[in-house]
Amino acid sequence: MIEVQNLTKRYGPVTAIRDVSFSVAPGQIVGFLGPNGAGKSTTMRILACFMPATSGSARVAGYDVFRESMEVRRRIGYLPENVPLYTDMRVAPYLEFVAEVKGVPRGQRKARVAEVMERCLIGDVQNRLIGKLSKGYRQRVGLAQAIVSDPHVLVLDEPTIGLDPRQIAEIRTLIRSLAGEHTVILSTHILPEVSMVCSGVVIINKGAIVAQGPIDRLVEEFFPTARLEVEIAGPRPAVHDAMRAIPGVVAVAERDGAGAPGRYVVESARGRDVRGEIFQLAAQQKWMLLELRQVGMTLEEVFMRIVAGEETAADGAAGVDVPEAAEADA
Amino acid sequence: MRIWPIYKKELRLYFTSPVAYIVLTMFLLIGGYFFYSIFAFFTRASMQIAMNPAGARDLNVTDGVLRPLFQNLSVILLLLMPLVTMRLFAEERRSGTIELLLTYPVRDGAVLLGKYLAALTLYALMIAFTLAYPAILVYFARVEGGPLLTGYLGLLLMGAMFLAVGVFASSLTENQIVAAIVTFGILLMFWVIGWTSEFAGQPLGAILAHLSLLEHNENFSKGVIDTRDVIYYLNFTALGLFFTLRSLEARRWSG
Ligand SMILES: Nc1ncnc2c1ncn2[C@@H]1O[C@H](COP(=O)(O)OP(=O)(O)OP(=O)(O)O)[C@@H](O)[C@H]1O
Ligand SMILES: [Mg+2]
């Protein structure tokens, strides 16, 4: 549904994104992640046909965003980062305007607007001036204008920013309910949100894609081992070595310095559960087992590892502010 | 082309903000004052002539009232029209709404035309109100229909051109004030450009005179429609709109 190939965008001397390629399958919700300035908004603006790329191509719903921009625009709903709305307009007339511009037939317009107002929970402010709404309500009006024409594809740039926790939950439910019929790409800095809402992620750093795919697969890829946090009161070197000797355990690290009881992180091959063995080991040796806990690796840790790893590796290779000359050398 | 929704939205915005009302009020107040002074002056002149009938031939309502009135109205327009167009694109750019507007399934040209026609409608309303002045005049004197009609045609064409310049200036900046000043500057330049034509050498002088806004409005208020004048205004308008379109496109590339 969304196919991006070798997309590059330069703002004068600043290369915002470089050779970005990814794709989103129909009906999927994909999270677009990356630190500040990574190029998320730039990519989304290109997808939404707001600006053309310097090179490369992007297709949305089978149409090229540059050459068949009108076709793409008919099938897309876009929520820009800072939610720009006409502050002098009232909510319902504004949505009717958007519906008309987006080509919702006259007969269905009123019903459609009423429906999205209900879905986005803004029915109670429909006669208020948009400029007088709170940030959260403006955000919802922004989302309402994106979905008012029932587009196939939604491009949402930080849709839950500035919302209170209950609203965030409501908006997430709304976005989740869009899956299947709609293809959604959303950017966010709230990583737990991605695990809750999205089926896959695309991670971008310094203008280049660094990882993409289903969340579980990425976690496995970056953390091929399962982890246990173990606290055992016993002679440290002996405990360490005994646990290391359990088949399937690939590494044992001591979490803290000297002093009993000792805390360890035990890494084992994924799918290999060594909790029983550790319990039995402790029982046999008469060591006191104080804690035995599985540590789930989250997207957050994947993200941190990727972004931190990128920083230590090739500095500036895919960064911003690369002058043309230096680029040619690289 | 989905011009209609854009047009409706812009027109509504004019009348939900104070701008349209202020411009309209100022225009009618100042215009009314000019009309009153011209008319009073004309009345006194005709009274003097009644005592000394020698000059009666040179005195008629068209030359004595309508022509100076149209000229004065053009000066007020020069000052007020930049305020009508300054918001059109500058405000969309400042508030970022342009990012949504230009990603809706409408061509840039339709957005531009919708906005331009909304401004033109407001302008047509402005000059429609001034029909009150000749209406009053008809009550006191015989008014020739021809020059009145061409005078208004001239006003309309000139206004259309002012608006095209204004909408172009508005597409250049995020700042409404800057847009207004640029519009005013461009218009003023073409206004005064003819003044030097008499001192300039001949080929240059003719060119300057041809470019001058003022020269082209002269004929209309005399009751003469010269295609050159019509073409001048239409060309200028088309050029303004064309440049606006290019400016919108250029802005897309820079993000
Ligand atoms: N209009 C512009 N002109 C020049 N440079 C720009 C422009 N817009 C963005 N950039 C630069 O492009 C890079 C990517 O910006 P972008 O807004 O896409 O980042 P982002 O991933 O959305 O960041 P954030 O998480 O802060 O929203 C940044 O270095 C930014 O400074
Ligand atoms: Mg951003």
Coordinates of C-alpha atoms and ligand atoms in Angstrom, one line a residue:
Chain A
M1 CA 0.0 0.0 0.0
I2 CA 2.9 2.3 0.8
E3 CA 6.1 1.6 -1.1
V4 CA 9.1 3.9 -0.6
Q5 CA 12.2 3.4 -2.6
N6 CA 15.5 5.2 -2.3
L7 CA 13.9 8.4 -1.2
T8 CA 16.2 11.3 -0.6
K9 CA 15.3 14.8 0.4
R10 CA 17.7 17.7 0.7
Y11 CA 16.8 21.1 2.1
G12 CA 19.6 23.1 0.5
P13 CA 22.8 21.8 2.1
V14 CA 20.9 19.7 4.7
T15 CA 20.1 16.2 3.8
A16 CA 17.0 15.3 5.8
I17 CA 16.6 11.8 4.5
R18 CA 18.9 9.6 2.4
D19 CA 18.0 6.5 0.4
V20 CA 15.0 5.7 2.5
S21 CA 13.2 2.5 1.5
F22 CA 10.4 0.7 3.2
S23 CA 7.0 -0.7 2.6
V24 CA 3.7 -1.1 4.4
A25 CA 1.3 -3.9 3.5
P26 CA -2.4 -3.1 3.1
G27 CA -4.4 -3.0 6.3
Q28 CA -1.4 -2.7 8.5
I29 CA -0.6 -0.1 11.1
V30 CA 3.0 0.7 11.1
G31 CA 4.9 2.9 13.6
F32 CA 7.5 5.2 12.2
L33 CA 10.1 5.8 14.9
G34 CA 13.3 7.8 15.3
P35 CA 14.9 10.4 17.4
N36 CA 14.2 14.1 16.9
G37 CA 15.4 15.4 13.5
A38 CA 15.7 11.8 12.1
G39 CA 13.5 12.7 9.1
K40 CA 10.1 11.3 10.1
S41 CA 8.1 14.4 9.3
T42 CA 10.0 14.9 6.1
T43 CA 9.2 11.4 4.9
M44 CA 5.5 11.8 5.8
R45 CA 5.3 15.2 4.0
I46 CA 6.6 13.5 0.9
L47 CA 4.1 10.7 1.2
A48 CA 1.3 13.2 1.7
C49 CA 2.3 15.0 -1.5
F50 CA 3.1 18.2 0.3
M51 CA 6.5 18.4 -1.2
P52 CA 8.4 16.4 -3.8
A53 CA 11.5 14.4 -2.9
T54 CA 14.9 15.3 -4.3
S55 CA 15.3 11.8 -5.7
G56 CA 13.8 8.3 -5.3
S57 CA 10.2 7.4 -5.5
A58 CA 7.2 6.7 -3.3
R59 CA 4.0 5.0 -4.2
V60 CA 0.8 5.2 -2.2
A61 CA -2.2 2.9 -3.0
G62 CA -0.3 2.1 -6.3
Y63 CA 0.1 5.7 -7.4
D64 CA 3.3 7.7 -7.6
V65 CA 3.2 10.6 -5.1
F66 CA 4.9 12.9 -7.6
R67 CA 3.5 12.0 -11.0
E68 CA 0.0 10.9 -9.9
S69 CA -0.3 13.2 -6.9
M70 CA -4.0 13.8 -7.4
E71 CA -4.8 10.1 -7.3
V72 CA -2.7 9.7 -4.1
R73 CA -4.3 12.7 -2.5
R74 CA -7.8 11.3 -3.1
R75 CA -6.9 8.2 -1.1
I76 CA -4.9 9.7 1.8
G77 CA -5.7 11.3 5.1
Y78 CA -2.9 13.4 6.6
L79 CA -2.4 14.8 10.0
P80 CA 0.7 17.1 10.1
E81 CA 2.9 17.3 13.1
N82 CA 1.7 20.6 14.6
V83 CA -2.0 20.1 13.6
P84 CA -2.6 23.3 11.6
L85 CA -6.3 24.2 11.5
Y86 CA -8.3 27.3 10.6
T87 CA -8.6 28.9 14.0
D88 CA -11.3 31.2 12.8
M89 CA -13.7 28.4 11.8
R90 CA -16.1 26.4 13.9
V91 CA -15.5 22.6 14.1
A92 CA -18.5 21.3 12.2
P93 CA -18.3 23.8 9.3
Y94 CA -14.6 23.2 9.1
L95 CA -15.1 19.4 8.7
E96 CA -17.8 20.0 6.1
F97 CA -15.3 22.2 4.2
V98 CA -12.7 19.4 4.3
A99 CA -15.3 16.8 3.3
E100 CA -16.3 19.0 0.3
V101 CA -12.7 19.7 -0.7
K102 CA -11.9 16.0 -0.4
G103 CA -14.8 15.1 -2.7
V104 CA -17.3 13.5 -0.3
P105 CA -20.6 13.7 -2.3
R106 CA -23.0 16.4 -1.1
G107 CA -25.7 14.0 0.0
Q108 CA -23.3 12.1 2.4
R109 CA -21.4 15.0 3.7
K110 CA -23.5 15.9 6.8
A111 CA -23.8 12.3 7.8
R112 CA -20.1 11.7 7.3
V113 CA -19.1 14.7 9.4
A114 CA -21.5 13.7 12.1
E115 CA -20.0 10.2 12.1
V116 CA -16.3 11.3 12.4
M117 CA -17.2 13.8 15.1
E118 CA -18.7 11.0 17.1
R119 CA -15.7 8.7 16.4
C120 CA -13.2 11.4 17.4
L121 CA -15.4 12.4 20.4
I122 CA -15.7 16.0 19.4
G123 CA -19.5 16.2 19.0
D124 CA -19.8 18.3 22.1
V125 CA -17.5 21.1 20.7
Q126 CA -18.9 21.1 17.1
N127 CA -20.1 24.7 17.3
R128 CA -17.0 26.0 19.0
L129 CA -14.3 28.1 17.3
I130 CA -11.3 25.8 16.6
G131 CA -8.9 28.5 17.9
K132 CA -10.6 28.4 21.3
L133 CA -10.3 24.6 21.7
S134 CA -7.8 22.9 24.0
K135 CA -4.7 21.2 22.5
G136 CA -6.2 17.8 22.9
Y137 CA -9.5 18.7 21.2
R138 CA -7.6 20.4 18.3
Q139 CA -5.7 17.2 17.9
R140 CA -8.9 15.3 17.6
V141 CA -10.3 17.7 15.1
G142 CA -7.1 17.2 13.2
L143 CA -7.6 13.5 13.2
A144 CA -11.3 13.9 12.2
Q145 CA -10.3 15.9 9.1
A146 CA -7.8 13.2 8.2
I147 CA -10.5 10.4 8.3
V148 CA -13.5 12.4 7.1
S149 CA -13.2 11.2 3.5
D150 CA -12.7 7.6 4.7
P151 CA -9.3 7.4 2.9
H152 CA -7.5 4.1 2.3
V153 CA -4.2 5.4 3.7
L154 CA -3.6 7.5 6.8
V155 CA -0.4 9.3 7.4
L156 CA -0.4 10.6 11.0
D157 CA 2.5 12.6 12.4
E158 CA 2.5 12.2 16.2
P159 CA -1.2 11.8 16.5
T160 CA -1.2 11.4 20.3
I161 CA 1.1 14.2 21.3
G162 CA -0.3 16.6 23.8
L163 CA -3.2 14.4 24.9
D164 CA -4.0 13.3 28.4
P165 CA -3.7 9.6 29.3
R166 CA -7.4 8.9 28.9
Q167 CA -7.5 10.6 25.5
I168 CA -4.4 8.8 24.4
A169 CA -6.2 5.5 25.2
E170 CA -9.3 6.7 23.3
I171 CA -7.3 7.8 20.2
R172 CA -5.3 4.5 20.3
T173 CA -8.5 2.6 20.3
L174 CA -9.7 4.7 17.4
I175 CA -6.5 4.1 15.4
R176 CA -6.6 0.4 16.1
S177 CA -10.2 0.3 14.9
L178 CA -8.9 1.7 11.6
A179 CA -6.7 -1.4 10.9
G180 CA -7.8 -3.8 8.3
E181 CA -9.8 -1.3 6.1
H182 CA -7.1 1.3 6.3
T183 CA -3.4 1.3 6.1
V184 CA -1.8 3.6 8.7
I185 CA 1.6 4.9 9.2
L186 CA 2.1 6.9 12.3
S187 CA 5.1 8.5 13.9
T188 CA 5.5 8.7 17.7
H189 CA 8.0 9.1 20.4
I190 CA 5.9 6.9 22.8
L191 CA 7.3 3.5 22.3
P192 CA 4.9 1.5 24.4
E193 CA 2.2 3.0 22.2
V194 CA 3.8 1.4 19.2
S195 CA 3.7 -2.1 20.8
M196 CA 0.0 -1.5 21.6
V197 CA -1.2 -0.2 18.3
C198 CA 1.2 -1.2 15.6
S199 CA 1.9 -4.5 13.9
G200 CA 5.2 -3.4 12.6
V201 CA 7.8 -0.6 12.9
V202 CA 10.1 1.3 10.7
I203 CA 13.0 2.9 12.5
I204 CA 14.9 5.8 11.0
N205 CA 17.9 7.5 12.4
K206 CA 19.8 10.5 11.0
G207 CA 17.9 10.2 7.8
A208 CA 18.5 6.6 7.1
I209 CA 16.3 3.5 7.8
V210 CA 18.1 1.4 10.4
A211 CA 15.5 -1.3 11.1
Q212 CA 12.0 -2.4 9.9
G213 CA 9.6 -5.3 10.3
P214 CA 7.2 -6.8 12.9
I215 CA 8.0 -5.9 16.4
D216 CA 8.7 -9.4 17.7
R217 CA 11.0 -10.2 14.9
L218 CA 13.0 -7.0 15.6
V219 CA 13.2 -7.8 19.2
E220 CA 14.5 -11.3 18.4
E221 CA 16.9 -10.0 15.9
F222 CA 18.4 -7.5 18.3
F223 CA 18.1 -9.6 21.4
P224 CA 18.6 -13.2 20.2
T225 CA 18.7 -14.4 23.8
A226 CA 16.1 -14.7 26.6
R227 CA 17.0 -13.1 29.9
L228 CA 16.4 -14.0 33.5
E229 CA 17.1 -11.9 36.5
V230 CA 18.2 -14.2 39.3
E231 CA 18.9 -13.4 42.9
I232 CA 20.6 -16.3 44.8
A233 CA 22.3 -16.1 48.2
G234 CA 25.4 -18.3 47.8
P235 CA 29.1 -18.3 47.1
R236 CA 29.4 -16.1 44.1
P237 CA 31.9 -17.8 41.9
A238 CA 30.3 -21.2 42.5
V239 CA 26.8 -19.9 41.7
H240 CA 28.0 -18.2 38.6
D241 CA 29.8 -21.2 37.3
A242 CA 27.1 -23.6 38.1
M243 CA 24.5 -21.6 36.2
R244 CA 26.8 -21.1 33.3
A245 CA 27.1 -24.9 33.1
I246 CA 23.4 -25.4 32.6
P247 CA 22.8 -26.5 29.0
G248 CA 21.4 -23.6 26.9
V249 CA 22.8 -20.8 29.0
V250 CA 25.0 -18.6 26.9
A251 CA 26.1 -16.0 29.4
V252 CA 25.8 -15.1 33.0
A253 CA 26.6 -11.7 34.3
E254 CA 26.8 -10.4 37.8
R255 CA 24.5 -7.4 38.3
D256 CA 26.1 -5.8 41.3
G257 CA 29.4 -5.7 43.1
A258 CA 30.6 -7.7 46.1
G259 CA 28.3 -8.5 49.0
A260 CA 25.6 -11.2 49.4
P261 CA 23.1 -12.0 48.1
G262 CA 24.3 -12.0 44.5
R263 CA 22.2 -10.8 41.6
Y264 CA 22.8 -12.3 38.1
V265 CA 21.5 -11.9 34.6
V266 CA 21.3 -15.2 32.9
E267 CA 21.0 -15.3 29.1
S268 CA 19.8 -18.4 27.4
A269 CA 19.0 -19.3 23.8
R270 CA 15.6 -18.0 22.8
G271 CA 12.9 -20.6 23.4
R272 CA 15.0 -22.4 26.0
D273 CA 13.5 -22.0 29.5
V274 CA 16.1 -22.6 32.1
R275 CA 14.1 -21.5 35.1
G276 CA 13.4 -25.1 36.3
E277 CA 17.1 -26.0 36.1
I278 CA 18.1 -22.9 38.1
F279 CA 15.5 -23.8 40.8
Q280 CA 16.7 -27.3 41.0
L281 CA 20.3 -26.2 41.1
A282 CA 19.6 -23.9 44.0
A283 CA 17.7 -26.6 45.8
Q284 CA 20.4 -29.2 45.4
Q285 CA 23.2 -26.9 46.5
K286 CA 21.0 -25.5 49.4
W287 CA 21.4 -22.0 48.1
M288 CA 18.6 -19.7 48.8
L289 CA 16.7 -18.7 45.6
L290 CA 15.4 -15.2 46.4
E291 CA 14.2 -14.1 42.9
L292 CA 13.7 -15.6 39.5
R293 CA 12.2 -13.3 36.9
Q294 CA 11.9 -13.3 33.1
V295 CA 13.0 -10.0 31.6
G296 CA 11.0 -9.2 28.5
M297 CA 13.0 -7.3 25.9
T298 CA 10.9 -4.3 24.7
L299 CA 10.9 -2.2 21.7
E300 CA 12.3 0.5 23.8
E301 CA 15.4 -1.4 24.4
V302 CA 15.7 -2.3 20.7
F303 CA 15.3 1.4 19.9
M304 CA 17.9 2.5 22.4
R305 CA 20.3 -0.1 21.2
I306 CA 19.9 0.8 17.5
V307 CA 20.1 4.5 18.0
A308 CA 23.0 4.3 20.4
G309 CA 24.8 1.8 18.2
E310 CA 24.4 4.1 15.3
E311 CA 25.9 6.9 17.2
T312 CA 29.1 5.1 18.1
A313 CA 29.4 3.6 14.6
A314 CA 30.2 5.7 11.5
D315 CA 29.7 9.2 12.9
G316 CA 28.0 11.5 10.5
A317 CA 27.9 9.0 7.6
A318 CA 24.2 9.4 7.3
G319 CA 23.9 12.6 9.2
V320 CA 22.8 16.1 8.4
D321 CA 24.8 19.0 7.2
V322 CA 27.0 17.0 4.9
P323 CA 28.3 19.3 2.2
E324 CA 28.1 18.1 -1.4
A325 CA 31.9 17.7 -1.8
A326 CA 32.3 15.4 1.3
E327 CA 29.3 13.4 0.1
A328 CA 31.0 12.7 -3.2
D329 CA 34.0 11.3 -1.4
A330 CA 32.0 9.0 0.7
Chain B
M1 CA -11.4 21.9 -10.4
R2 CA -12.8 22.2 -6.9
I3 CA -12.7 26.0 -6.7
W4 CA -16.1 26.3 -5.1
P5 CA -15.4 25.0 -1.6
I6 CA -12.2 27.1 -1.4
Y7 CA -14.1 30.1 -2.6
K8 CA -16.9 29.7 0.0
K9 CA -14.4 29.2 2.8
E10 CA -12.4 32.3 1.9
L11 CA -15.5 34.5 1.5
R12 CA -16.8 33.3 4.8
L13 CA -13.4 34.0 6.5
Y14 CA -13.6 37.6 5.1
F15 CA -16.9 38.2 6.8
T16 CA -16.1 36.3 10.1
S17 CA -13.1 38.5 10.6
P18 CA -13.3 42.3 10.9
V19 CA -11.1 42.9 7.9
A20 CA -13.9 43.0 5.3
Y21 CA -16.0 45.3 7.4
I22 CA -13.2 47.7 8.2
V23 CA -12.0 47.9 4.6
L24 CA -15.6 48.3 3.4
T25 CA -16.4 51.0 5.9
M26 CA -13.2 53.0 5.3
F27 CA -13.7 52.8 1.6
L28 CA -17.2 54.1 1.7
L29 CA -16.5 56.7 4.3
I30 CA -13.5 58.2 2.4
G31 CA -15.2 57.7 -0.9
G32 CA -18.3 59.4 0.4
Y33 CA -16.3 62.3 1.6
F34 CA -14.6 62.7 -1.7
F35 CA -17.9 62.5 -3.5
Y36 CA -19.4 65.1 -1.2
S37 CA -16.4 67.6 -1.8
I38 CA -16.4 67.1 -5.5
F39 CA -20.1 67.5 -5.8
A40 CA -20.1 70.6 -3.6
F41 CA -17.3 72.1 -5.7
F42 CA -19.2 71.3 -8.8
T43 CA -22.4 72.9 -7.5
R44 CA -20.6 76.1 -6.7
A45 CA -18.9 76.1 -10.0
S46 CA -22.2 75.7 -11.8
M47 CA -23.7 78.5 -9.8
Q48 CA -20.9 80.8 -10.8
I49 CA -21.4 79.8 -14.4
A50 CA -25.1 80.5 -14.2
M51 CA -24.1 84.1 -13.6
N52 CA -21.5 84.1 -16.4
P53 CA -22.8 81.6 -19.1
A54 CA -19.7 81.9 -21.2
G55 CA -18.1 78.8 -19.6
A56 CA -21.2 76.7 -19.6
R57 CA -20.0 74.5 -22.5
D58 CA -17.1 73.0 -20.6
L59 CA -19.2 72.0 -17.6
N60 CA -20.9 68.7 -17.5
V61 CA -21.4 66.0 -14.8
T62 CA -19.2 63.5 -16.4
D63 CA -16.1 65.7 -16.4
G64 CA -17.0 67.7 -13.3
V65 CA -18.0 64.9 -11.0
L66 CA -17.6 61.4 -12.3
R67 CA -14.0 61.7 -13.6
P68 CA -12.5 63.2 -10.4
L69 CA -14.6 60.7 -8.4
F70 CA -13.2 57.7 -10.2
Q71 CA -9.7 59.1 -9.9
N72 CA -10.1 59.6 -6.2
L73 CA -11.6 56.2 -5.7
S74 CA -8.6 54.6 -7.4
V75 CA -6.3 56.3 -4.9
I76 CA -8.3 54.9 -2.0
L77 CA -8.1 51.5 -3.6
L78 CA -4.4 51.7 -4.0
L79 CA -4.2 52.1 -0.2
L80 CA -6.9 49.7 0.8
M81 CA -6.6 46.8 -1.6
P82 CA -3.3 45.4 -0.1
L83 CA -5.3 44.8 3.0
V84 CA -7.9 42.7 1.2
T85 CA -5.3 40.2 -0.2
M86 CA -2.6 40.2 2.4
R87 CA -4.1 37.3 4.4
L88 CA -4.8 34.9 1.5
F89 CA -1.6 32.9 1.5
A90 CA 0.6 34.5 4.1
E91 CA -1.7 33.5 6.9
E92 CA -2.0 29.9 5.6
R93 CA 1.8 29.8 5.6
R94 CA 2.2 31.3 9.0
S95 CA -0.3 29.0 10.7
G96 CA 0.9 26.0 8.6
T97 CA -2.6 25.2 7.3
I98 CA -1.1 25.4 3.8
E99 CA 0.4 22.0 4.5
L100 CA -3.1 20.5 4.7
L101 CA -4.7 22.7 2.0
L102 CA -2.0 21.7 -0.5
T103 CA -2.4 18.0 0.3
Y104 CA -6.1 17.9 -0.4
P105 CA -7.1 16.7 -3.8
V106 CA -7.3 20.1 -5.4
R107 CA -4.8 21.6 -7.8
D108 CA -2.8 24.6 -6.7
G109 CA -4.6 26.6 -9.5
A110 CA -8.0 25.8 -8.0
V111 CA -6.8 26.9 -4.6
L112 CA -5.5 30.1 -6.1
L113 CA -8.6 30.8 -8.1
G114 CA -10.9 30.1 -5.2
K115 CA -9.0 32.6 -3.1
Y116 CA -8.7 35.2 -5.8
L117 CA -12.3 35.0 -6.8
A118 CA -13.3 35.5 -3.1
A119 CA -11.2 38.6 -3.0
L120 CA -12.7 39.8 -6.3
T121 CA -16.2 39.2 -4.9
L122 CA -15.4 41.4 -1.8
Y123 CA -14.1 44.0 -4.2
A124 CA -17.1 43.9 -6.4
L125 CA -19.2 44.4 -3.3
M126 CA -17.1 47.4 -2.4
I127 CA -17.6 49.2 -5.6
A128 CA -21.2 48.1 -5.9
F129 CA -21.8 50.2 -2.8
T130 CA -20.3 53.2 -4.5
L131 CA -23.1 53.1 -7.0
A132 CA -25.0 55.1 -4.4
Y133 CA -23.0 58.2 -5.4
P134 CA -24.1 58.3 -9.1
A135 CA -27.6 57.3 -7.8
I136 CA -27.6 60.5 -5.8
L137 CA -26.3 62.4 -8.7
V138 CA -29.0 61.3 -11.0
Y139 CA -31.4 62.9 -8.6
F140 CA -29.9 66.4 -9.3
A141 CA -28.5 66.3 -12.8
R142 CA -28.5 64.4 -16.0
V143 CA -25.8 61.7 -15.9
E144 CA -24.5 60.1 -19.1
G145 CA -24.8 56.3 -18.9
G146 CA -21.9 55.5 -21.1
P147 CA -19.0 57.1 -19.2
L148 CA -20.5 55.8 -15.9
L149 CA -20.5 52.3 -17.2
T150 CA -17.0 52.4 -18.6
G151 CA -15.8 54.1 -15.5
Y152 CA -17.0 51.2 -13.5
L153 CA -15.6 48.7 -15.9
G154 CA -12.2 50.5 -15.6
L155 CA -12.5 50.4 -11.8
L156 CA -13.3 46.7 -11.9
L157 CA -10.4 45.8 -14.2
M158 CA -8.0 47.9 -12.2
G159 CA -9.2 46.3 -9.0
A160 CA -8.7 42.8 -10.5
M161 CA -5.2 43.7 -11.2
F162 CA -4.5 45.1 -7.7
L163 CA -5.8 41.9 -6.3
A164 CA -3.6 39.8 -8.5
V165 CA -0.6 41.7 -7.4
G166 CA -1.7 41.4 -3.8
V167 CA -2.3 37.6 -4.0
F168 CA 1.2 37.2 -5.5
A169 CA 2.8 39.3 -2.7
S170 CA 0.8 37.2 -0.1
S171 CA 2.3 34.0 -1.6
L172 CA 5.8 35.3 -1.0
T173 CA 5.8 35.6 2.7
E174 CA 4.4 34.4 6.0
N175 CA 3.9 37.9 7.2
Q176 CA 0.7 39.7 6.3
I177 CA 2.2 43.1 6.9
V178 CA 5.0 42.4 4.6
A179 CA 2.6 41.1 2.0
A180 CA 0.6 44.4 2.3
I181 CA 3.7 46.5 2.0
V182 CA 5.0 44.7 -1.0
T183 CA 1.7 44.9 -2.7
F184 CA 1.5 48.6 -2.0
G185 CA 5.1 49.1 -3.2
I186 CA 4.5 47.3 -6.5
L187 CA 1.3 49.2 -7.2
L188 CA 2.7 52.5 -6.2
M189 CA 5.7 52.0 -8.5
F190 CA 3.4 51.3 -11.5
W191 CA 1.3 54.2 -10.4
V192 CA 4.1 56.8 -10.5
I193 CA 6.0 55.2 -13.4
G194 CA 4.1 57.4 -15.9
W195 CA 5.0 60.6 -14.2
T196 CA 8.6 60.6 -15.6
S197 CA 7.5 59.6 -19.1
E198 CA 7.3 63.2 -20.2
F199 CA 10.9 63.9 -19.3
A200 CA 12.3 60.6 -20.4
G201 CA 13.5 60.2 -24.0
Q202 CA 11.0 59.1 -26.6
P203 CA 11.1 55.3 -26.8
L204 CA 11.5 55.0 -23.1
G205 CA 8.9 57.6 -22.4
A206 CA 6.3 55.7 -24.4
I207 CA 7.1 52.5 -22.7
L208 CA 6.8 54.1 -19.3
A209 CA 3.5 55.7 -20.2
H210 CA 2.3 52.3 -21.4
L211 CA 3.2 50.6 -18.1
S212 CA 1.6 53.3 -16.1
L213 CA -1.5 52.3 -14.2
L214 CA -2.9 55.8 -14.2
E215 CA -2.7 56.3 -18.0
H216 CA -4.8 53.3 -18.6
N217 CA -7.5 54.3 -16.3
E218 CA -7.9 57.8 -18.0
N219 CA -9.8 56.5 -21.0
F220 CA -12.3 54.6 -19.0
S221 CA -13.4 57.5 -17.0
K222 CA -13.7 59.6 -20.2
G223 CA -16.2 57.0 -21.5
V224 CA -13.7 55.4 -23.9
I225 CA -13.0 51.7 -24.0
D226 CA -9.6 51.1 -25.6
T227 CA -8.7 47.5 -26.1
R228 CA -5.1 48.4 -25.2
D229 CA -6.2 49.4 -21.7
V230 CA -8.4 46.3 -21.3
I231 CA -5.5 44.1 -22.4
Y232 CA -3.1 45.9 -20.1
Y233 CA -5.1 45.2 -17.0
L234 CA -6.0 41.6 -18.0
N235 CA -2.4 40.9 -18.9
F236 CA -1.2 42.3 -15.6
T237 CA -3.8 40.2 -13.7
A238 CA -2.9 37.0 -15.6
L239 CA 0.8 37.6 -15.0
G240 CA 0.2 38.2 -11.2
L241 CA -1.8 34.9 -11.0
F242 CA 0.8 33.0 -13.0
F243 CA 3.6 34.2 -10.8
T244 CA 1.6 33.3 -7.7
L245 CA 1.3 29.7 -9.1
R246 CA 5.0 29.5 -9.7
S247 CA 5.7 30.9 -6.2
L248 CA 3.4 28.2 -4.7
E249 CA 5.2 25.6 -6.6
A250 CA 8.6 26.9 -5.6
R251 CA 7.6 26.9 -2.0
R252 CA 6.7 23.2 -2.2
W253 CA 10.2 22.3 -3.1
S254 CA 11.7 24.1 -0.2
G255 CA 9.2 22.6 2.2
Ligands
LIG1 N1 11.9 23.2 5.8 C1 13.1 22.8 6.2 N2 14.2 23.5 5.8 C2 15.5 23.1 6.2 N3 15.7 22.0 6.9 C3 14.6 21.3 7.4 C4 13.3 21.6 7.0 N4 12.5 20.8 7.6 C5 13.2 19.9 8.2 N5 14.5 20.2 8.1 C6 15.7 19.4 8.7 O1 15.5 18.1 8.2 C7 15.8 17.1 9.3 C8 14.7 16.2 9.5 O2 13.6 16.9 10.1 P1 12.2 16.2 10.4 O3 11.3 17.3 10.7 O4 11.8 15.4 9.2 O5 12.5 15.3 11.6 P2 11.6 14.5 12.6 O6 12.1 13.1 12.5 O7 10.2 14.7 12.2 O8 11.9 15.1 14.0 P3 10.9 15.3 15.3 O9 10.9 14.0 16.0 O10 11.6 16.3 16.0 O11 9.6 15.7 14.7 C9 16.2 18.0 10.5 O12 17.6 18.1 10.5 C10 15.6 19.3 10.2 O13 16.4 20.4 10.7
MG2 MG 8.6 15.4 13.1

